[in-house]
CSV table of C-alpha atoms in Angstrom, one decimal:
chain,number,residue,atom,x,y,z
A,1,MET,CA,-11.6,16.2,2.0
A,2,ALA,CA,-8.9,17.6,2.2
A,3,ALA,CA,-7.1,19.2,-1.4
A,4,THR,CA,-4.3,17.3,-2.1
A,5,HIS,CA,-1.0,18.3,-5.2
A,6,THR,CA,-0.3,21.7,-3.4
A,7,LEU,CA,3.0,21.1,-3.6
A,8,SER,CA,5.8,22.2,-6.8
A,9,ASP,CA,9.1,21.6,-6.8
A,10,LYS,CA,9.4,25.8,-7.0
A,11,ALA,CA,7.5,25.8,-3.8
A,12,ILE,CA,9.5,22.8,-1.6
A,13,ARG,CA,13.1,24.7,-2.7
A,14,ALA,CA,11.3,28.0,-1.4
A,15,ALA,CA,10.7,26.9,1.9
A,16,LEU,CA,14.0,24.8,1.9
A,17,ALA,CA,15.6,28.0,1.8
A,18,ALA,CA,12.9,30.2,3.7
A,19,ALA,CA,13.2,27.5,6.8
A,20,GLY,CA,17.5,27.6,6.3
A,21,GLU,CA,16.7,31.9,6.6
A,22,ALA,CA,14.9,31.6,9.3
A,23,GLY,CA,16.9,28.9,11.5
A,24,LYS,CA,14.0,27.0,12.4
A,25,SER,CA,11.7,23.8,11.0
A,26,ARG,CA,8.5,24.2,9.1
A,27,LYS,CA,6.2,21.7,7.8
A,28,ILE,CA,4.5,22.0,4.4
A,29,SER,CA,1.6,20.1,3.3
A,30,ASP,CA,0.8,18.5,-0.2
A,31,GLY,CA,-2.6,17.7,1.4
A,32,GLY,CA,-3.5,13.7,1.3
A,33,GLY,CA,-1.0,13.2,5.2
A,34,LEU,CA,2.1,13.6,3.1
A,35,LEU,CA,4.1,17.0,4.2
A,36,LEU,CA,7.9,17.9,3.8
A,37,GLU,CA,9.9,18.6,6.7
A,38,ALA,CA,11.9,22.1,5.8
A,39,ARG,CA,15.0,21.5,8.0
A,40,PRO,CA,17.3,24.8,8.4
A,41,THR,CA,20.1,22.9,7.3
A,42,GLY,CA,18.3,23.1,3.6
A,43,SER,CA,17.3,19.4,3.5
A,44,GLY,CA,14.0,18.5,3.9
A,45,TRP,CA,12.3,14.9,4.9
A,46,TRP,CA,9.0,13.7,3.2
A,47,ARG,CA,6.8,12.5,6.6
A,48,PHE,CA,3.2,10.7,5.7
A,49,ARG,CA,1.0,11.4,9.0
A,50,TYR,CA,-1.4,8.7,8.6
A,51,TRP,CA,-4.5,7.9,11.9
A,52,ILE,CA,-5.2,4.3,12.7
A,53,ASP,CA,-8.2,3.4,14.7
A,54,SER,CA,-8.0,7.3,16.1
A,55,ARG,CA,-4.3,6.5,17.0
A,56,GLU,CA,-1.5,9.0,14.8
A,57,GLY,CA,0.9,7.6,13.1
A,58,MET,CA,4.4,9.0,11.1
A,59,LEU,CA,6.0,7.3,8.5
A,60,SER,CA,9.1,8.9,6.5
A,61,LEU,CA,9.2,8.2,3.5
A,62,GLY,CA,13.0,9.6,2.4
A,63,THR,CA,14.7,12.5,1.8
A,64,TYR,CA,13.9,15.4,-0.4
A,65,PRO,CA,15.6,15.4,-3.5
A,66,GLU,CA,17.0,12.1,-3.2
A,67,VAL,CA,12.9,11.0,-3.1
A,68,SER,CA,11.0,13.2,-5.9
A,69,LEU,CA,7.6,15.1,-5.3
A,70,LYS,CA,6.3,12.2,-7.5
A,71,ASP,CA,7.8,9.3,-5.5
A,72,ALA,CA,7.0,10.5,-2.3
A,73,ARG,CA,3.4,11.0,-3.7
A,74,GLN,CA,3.4,7.0,-4.7
A,75,ARG,CA,4.7,6.6,-1.5
A,76,ARG,CA,2.3,7.8,0.9
A,77,ASP,CA,-0.9,6.4,-2.1
A,78,GLU,CA,1.5,3.2,-1.0
A,79,ALA,CA,0.6,3.0,2.7
A,80,ARG,CA,-3.0,4.5,2.2
A,81,LYS,CA,-3.4,1.2,0.3
A,82,LEU,CA,-2.1,-0.9,3.0
A,83,ILE,CA,-3.9,1.3,5.7
A,84,ALA,CA,-7.2,0.4,3.3
A,85,ALA,CA,-6.5,-3.4,3.8
A,86,GLY,CA,-6.0,-3.6,7.7
A,87,GLY,CA,-2.0,-2.9,8.0
A,88,ASP,CA,-0.2,-0.3,9.3
A,89,PRO,CA,3.0,1.1,7.9
A,90,SER,CA,5.0,2.0,10.1
A,91,SER,CA,4.3,-1.7,11.5
A,92,GLU,CA,5.2,-3.4,8.4
A,93,ARG,CA,8.5,-1.2,7.9
A,94,LYS,CA,9.4,-2.8,11.4
A,95,THR,CA,8.3,-6.8,10.4
A,96,LEU,CA,10.5,-6.0,7.5
A,97,LYS,CA,14.0,-4.3,8.5
A,98,ALA,CA,13.9,-7.6,11.5
A,99,ASP,CA,13.2,-9.9,8.7
A,100,LYS,CA,16.0,-8.0,6.9
A,101,ALA,CA,18.5,-8.2,9.6
A,102,ALA,CA,17.4,-12.3,10.8
A,103,ARG,CA,18.6,-12.9,6.9
A,104,VAL,CA,21.6,-11.3,6.9
A,105,GLU,CA,22.8,-13.0,10.3
A,106,ALA,CA,22.3,-15.9,9.1
A,107,GLN,CA,24.3,-15.5,5.6
A,108,ALA,CA,26.8,-14.1,8.6
A,109,LEU,CA,26.5,-17.5,10.7
A,110,ALA,CA,26.6,-19.7,7.2
A,111,ASP,CA,29.2,-18.3,6.2
A,112,ALA,CA,31.8,-18.3,9.1
């Protein structure tokens, strides 16, 4: 199994600065499928890479620093639990988003 928890806030800030200086994105791993995509703009996107039935999936977990390293690890762990229970985090998110949109639309129609 791959080592986990290899990132620190100091390493993240350094990677974001390096990506900005280089003018191109780079990915740094925390292990366990969690990675930070450091963008040249100085922003960072948390991603969780996973596999279900030999099919790769990628789930966005938010942006750094709005989502801290600790929170990104927690979100990754929640997604891993869903996978272990037979679910797909990306499909689950799409379903929740569609349900929310339907509720908002129904409320708008009821208010009209």
